[in-house]
JSON list of C-alpha atoms in Angstrom, two decimals:
[
{"chain": "V", "resi": 1, "resn": "UNK", "atom": "CA", "xyz": [0.11, 0.00, 0.05]},
{"chain": "V", "resi": 2, "resn": "UNK", "atom": "CA", "xyz": [2.87, 2.38, 0.76]},
{"chain": "V", "resi": 3, "resn": "UNK", "atom": "CA", "xyz": [4.32, 2.14, -2.83]},
{"chain": "V", "resi": 4, "resn": "UNK", "atom": "CA", "xyz": [0.56, 2.93, -4.20]},
{"chain": "V", "resi": 5, "resn": "UNK", "atom": "CA", "xyz": [0.53, 5.97, -2.22]},
{"chain": "V", "resi": 6, "resn": "UNK", "atom": "CA", "xyz": [4.04, 6.86, -3.22]},
{"chain": "V", "resi": 7, "resn": "UNK", "atom": "CA", "xyz": [3.12, 6.34, -7.00]},
{"chain": "V", "resi": 8, "resn": "UNK", "atom": "CA", "xyz": [0.24, 8.37, -6.43]},
{"chain": "V", "resi": 9, "resn": "UNK", "atom": "CA", "xyz": [2.03, 11.00, -4.84]},
{"chain": "V", "resi": 10, "resn": "UNK", "atom": "CA", "xyz": [4.65, 11.12, -7.67]},
{"chain": "V", "resi": 11, "resn": "UNK", "atom": "CA", "xyz": [2.08, 11.36, -10.54]},
{"chain": "V", "resi": 12, "resn": "UNK", "atom": "CA", "xyz": [0.38, 14.15, -9.00]},
{"chain": "V", "resi": 13, "resn": "UNK", "atom": "CA", "xyz": [3.74, 15.79, -8.51]},
{"chain": "V", "resi": 14, "resn": "UNK", "atom": "CA", "xyz": [4.69, 15.27, -12.08]},
{"chain": "V", "resi": 15, "resn": "UNK", "atom": "CA", "xyz": [1.53, 16.58, -13.50]},
{"chain": "V", "resi": 16, "resn": "UNK", "atom": "CA", "xyz": [1.48, 19.59, -11.24]},
{"chain": "V", "resi": 17, "resn": "UNK", "atom": "CA", "xyz": [5.34, 20.32, -12.58]},
{"chain": "V", "resi": 18, "resn": "UNK", "atom": "CA", "xyz": [4.56, 19.77, -16.22]},
{"chain": "V", "resi": 19, "resn": "UNK", "atom": "CA", "xyz": [1.38, 22.01, -15.59]},
{"chain": "V", "resi": 20, "resn": "UNK", "atom": "CA", "xyz": [3.75, 24.76, -14.19]},
{"chain": "V", "resi": 21, "resn": "UNK", "atom": "CA", "xyz": [5.55, 24.86, -17.23]},
{"chain": "V", "resi": 22, "resn": "UNK", "atom": "CA", "xyz": [2.29, 25.11, -19.43]},
{"chain": "V", "resi": 23, "resn": "UNK", "atom": "CA", "xyz": [0.78, 27.82, -17.00]},
{"chain": "V", "resi": 24, "resn": "UNK", "atom": "CA", "xyz": [3.26, 30.15, -18.40]},
{"chain": "V", "resi": 25, "resn": "UNK", "atom": "CA", "xyz": [3.98, 32.06, -15.03]},
{"chain": "V", "resi": 26, "resn": "UNK", "atom": "CA", "xyz": [0.65, 31.42, -13.97]},
{"chain": "V", "resi": 27, "resn": "UNK", "atom": "CA", "xyz": [-1.16, 33.10, -16.69]},
{"chain": "V", "resi": 28, "resn": "UNK", "atom": "CA", "xyz": [-3.27, 30.36, -17.96]},
{"chain": "V", "resi": 29, "resn": "UNK", "atom": "CA", "xyz": [-5.88, 29.40, -15.29]},
{"chain": "V", "resi": 30, "resn": "UNK", "atom": "CA", "xyz": [-6.66, 26.01, -15.94]},
{"chain": "V", "resi": 31, "resn": "UNK", "atom": "CA", "xyz": [-2.98, 24.95, -16.06]},
{"chain": "V", "resi": 32, "resn": "UNK", "atom": "CA", "xyz": [-2.39, 26.93, -12.69]},
{"chain": "V", "resi": 33, "resn": "UNK", "atom": "CA", "xyz": [-5.53, 25.36, -11.20]},
{"chain": "V", "resi": 34, "resn": "UNK", "atom": "CA", "xyz": [-3.91, 22.02, -11.96]},
{"chain": "V", "resi": 35, "resn": "UNK", "atom": "CA", "xyz": [-0.46, 23.10, -10.38]},
{"chain": "V", "resi": 36, "resn": "UNK", "atom": "CA", "xyz": [-1.85, 23.96, -6.78]},
{"chain": "V", "resi": 37, "resn": "UNK", "atom": "CA", "xyz": [-4.25, 20.79, -6.92]},
{"chain": "V", "resi": 38, "resn": "UNK", "atom": "CA", "xyz": [-1.42, 18.48, -8.14]},
{"chain": "V", "resi": 39, "resn": "UNK", "atom": "CA", "xyz": [0.98, 19.53, -5.46]},
{"chain": "V", "resi": 40, "resn": "UNK", "atom": "CA", "xyz": [-1.26, 19.36, -2.94]},
{"chain": "V", "resi": 41, "resn": "UNK", "atom": "CA", "xyz": [-2.72, 16.17, -3.62]},
{"chain": "V", "resi": 42, "resn": "UNK", "atom": "CA", "xyz": [0.98, 14.79, -3.95]},
{"chain": "V", "resi": 43, "resn": "UNK", "atom": "CA", "xyz": [1.87, 15.94, -0.54]},
{"chain": "V", "resi": 44, "resn": "UNK", "atom": "CA", "xyz": [-1.26, 14.43, 0.81]},
{"chain": "V", "resi": 45, "resn": "UNK", "atom": "CA", "xyz": [-0.30, 11.04, -0.85]},
{"chain": "V", "resi": 46, "resn": "UNK", "atom": "CA", "xyz": [3.40, 11.02, 0.13]},
{"chain": "V", "resi": 47, "resn": "UNK", "atom": "CA", "xyz": [2.20, 11.75, 3.71]},
{"chain": "V", "resi": 48, "resn": "UNK", "atom": "CA", "xyz": [0.16, 8.71, 3.92]},
{"chain": "V", "resi": 49, "resn": "UNK", "atom": "CA", "xyz": [3.10, 6.77, 2.56]},
{"chain": "V", "resi": 50, "resn": "UNK", "atom": "CA", "xyz": [5.26, 7.94, 5.32]},
{"chain": "V", "resi": 51, "resn": "UNK", "atom": "CA", "xyz": [2.34, 7.38, 8.04]},
{"chain": "V", "resi": 52, "resn": "UNK", "atom": "CA", "xyz": [2.35, 3.61, 6.87]},
{"chain": "V", "resi": 53, "resn": "UNK", "atom": "CA", "xyz": [6.19, 3.23, 7.50]},
{"chain": "V", "resi": 54, "resn": "UNK", "atom": "CA", "xyz": [8.01, 4.16, 4.35]},
{"chain": "V", "resi": 55, "resn": "UNK", "atom": "CA", "xyz": [11.48, 5.54, 5.40]},
{"chain": "V", "resi": 56, "resn": "UNK", "atom": "CA", "xyz": [11.54, 9.25, 4.39]},
{"chain": "V", "resi": 57, "resn": "UNK", "atom": "CA", "xyz": [15.01, 9.13, 2.70]},
{"chain": "V", "resi": 58, "resn": "UNK", "atom": "CA", "xyz": [13.71, 6.21, 0.57]},
{"chain": "V", "resi": 59, "resn": "UNK", "atom": "CA", "xyz": [10.35, 7.77, -0.27]},
{"chain": "V", "resi": 60, "resn": "UNK", "atom": "CA", "xyz": [12.09, 11.09, -1.02]},
{"chain": "V", "resi": 61, "resn": "UNK", "atom": "CA", "xyz": [14.73, 9.70, -3.30]},
{"chain": "V", "resi": 62, "resn": "UNK", "atom": "CA", "xyz": [12.43, 7.35, -5.12]},
{"chain": "V", "resi": 63, "resn": "UNK", "atom": "CA", "xyz": [10.19, 10.51, -5.51]},
{"chain": "V", "resi": 64, "resn": "UNK", "atom": "CA", "xyz": [13.08, 12.48, -6.82]},
{"chain": "V", "resi": 65, "resn": "UNK", "atom": "CA", "xyz": [14.40, 9.88, -9.21]},
{"chain": "V", "resi": 66, "resn": "UNK", "atom": "CA", "xyz": [11.26, 9.04, -10.71]},
{"chain": "V", "resi": 67, "resn": "UNK", "atom": "CA", "xyz": [9.80, 12.77, -11.08]},
{"chain": "V", "resi": 68, "resn": "UNK", "atom": "CA", "xyz": [13.49, 13.65, -12.54]},
{"chain": "V", "resi": 69, "resn": "UNK", "atom": "CA", "xyz": [13.05, 11.06, -14.94]},
{"chain": "V", "resi": 70, "resn": "UNK", "atom": "CA", "xyz": [9.36, 11.45, -15.73]},
{"chain": "V", "resi": 71, "resn": "UNK", "atom": "CA", "xyz": [9.47, 15.20, -16.21]},
{"chain": "V", "resi": 72, "resn": "UNK", "atom": "CA", "xyz": [12.78, 15.23, -18.04]},
{"chain": "V", "resi": 73, "resn": "UNK", "atom": "CA", "xyz": [11.12, 12.69, -20.59]},
{"chain": "V", "resi": 74, "resn": "UNK", "atom": "CA", "xyz": [7.89, 14.71, -20.79]},
{"chain": "V", "resi": 75, "resn": "UNK", "atom": "CA", "xyz": [9.65, 17.68, -21.31]},
{"chain": "V", "resi": 76, "resn": "UNK", "atom": "CA", "xyz": [12.00, 16.05, -24.19]},
{"chain": "V", "resi": 77, "resn": "UNK", "atom": "CA", "xyz": [9.03, 14.39, -25.87]},
{"chain": "V", "resi": 78, "resn": "UNK", "atom": "CA", "xyz": [6.21, 17.02, -25.38]},
{"chain": "V", "resi": 79, "resn": "UNK", "atom": "CA", "xyz": [7.67, 20.28, -24.69]},
{"chain": "V", "resi": 80, "resn": "UNK", "atom": "CA", "xyz": [10.42, 20.59, -27.12]},
{"chain": "V", "resi": 81, "resn": "UNK", "atom": "CA", "xyz": [13.08, 20.41, -24.49]},
{"chain": "V", "resi": 82, "resn": "UNK", "atom": "CA", "xyz": [16.59, 18.89, -25.27]},
{"chain": "V", "resi": 83, "resn": "UNK", "atom": "CA", "xyz": [18.18, 16.18, -23.22]},
{"chain": "V", "resi": 84, "resn": "UNK", "atom": "CA", "xyz": [22.23, 16.46, -23.52]},
{"chain": "V", "resi": 85, "resn": "UNK", "atom": "CA", "xyz": [24.20, 13.41, -22.79]},
{"chain": "V", "resi": 86, "resn": "UNK", "atom": "CA", "xyz": [25.45, 14.86, -19.65]},
{"chain": "V", "resi": 87, "resn": "UNK", "atom": "CA", "xyz": [22.01, 15.33, -18.55]},
{"chain": "V", "resi": 88, "resn": "UNK", "atom": "CA", "xyz": [21.04, 11.89, -19.37]},
{"chain": "V", "resi": 89, "resn": "UNK", "atom": "CA", "xyz": [24.21, 10.93, -17.56]},
{"chain": "V", "resi": 90, "resn": "UNK", "atom": "CA", "xyz": [23.00, 12.92, -14.39]},
{"chain": "V", "resi": 91, "resn": "UNK", "atom": "CA", "xyz": [19.63, 11.32, -14.30]},
{"chain": "V", "resi": 92, "resn": "UNK", "atom": "CA", "xyz": [21.21, 7.84, -14.66]},
{"chain": "V", "resi": 93, "resn": "UNK", "atom": "CA", "xyz": [23.33, 8.83, -11.37]},
{"chain": "V", "resi": 94, "resn": "UNK", "atom": "CA", "xyz": [19.96, 9.82, -9.62]},
{"chain": "V", "resi": 95, "resn": "UNK", "atom": "CA", "xyz": [18.75, 6.59, -10.17]},
{"chain": "V", "resi": 96, "resn": "UNK", "atom": "CA", "xyz": [21.92, 4.84, -9.04]},
{"chain": "V", "resi": 97, "resn": "UNK", "atom": "CA", "xyz": [21.36, 6.90, -5.75]},
{"chain": "V", "resi": 98, "resn": "UNK", "atom": "CA", "xyz": [18.26, 5.74, -5.03]},
{"chain": "V", "resi": 99, "resn": "UNK", "atom": "CA", "xyz": [19.16, 2.30, -5.58]},
{"chain": "V", "resi": 100, "resn": "UNK", "atom": "CA", "xyz": [22.01, 2.95, -3.14]},
{"chain": "V", "resi": 101, "resn": "UNK", "atom": "CA", "xyz": [19.81, 4.32, -0.51]},
{"chain": "V", "resi": 102, "resn": "UNK", "atom": "CA", "xyz": [17.11, 1.45, -0.91]},
{"chain": "V", "resi": 103, "resn": "UNK", "atom": "CA", "xyz": [19.85, -1.37, -0.94]},
{"chain": "V", "resi": 104, "resn": "UNK", "atom": "CA", "xyz": [21.87, 0.16, 1.74]},
{"chain": "V", "resi": 105, "resn": "UNK", "atom": "CA", "xyz": [18.63, 0.24, 3.99]},
{"chain": "V", "resi": 106, "resn": "UNK", "atom": "CA", "xyz": [18.15, -3.60, 3.41]},
{"chain": "V", "resi": 107, "resn": "UNK", "atom": "CA", "xyz": [18.87, -5.96, 6.11]}
]
């Protein structure tokens, strides 16, 4: 159940972040509303994952890594943004860091 809540938190955060770009500095109403609702929902779901026992370092690490990968991919595919080889390498390092957090905590 904790992973479901974390997944929902990530989905809402990614949606809110992409909408932040589309809102054009909060000058467009619908994307701006999605930003506010999305971030609020993301924190509600994250708090539920933490409440159910997920370690905060692991939760935030997964949230960050999946969020970075998702937003960068969406930006490249749909928002006409470029991903350089260095940026792709950085994303890989974020993923490796999260794996290290997760595996380092295993007993």
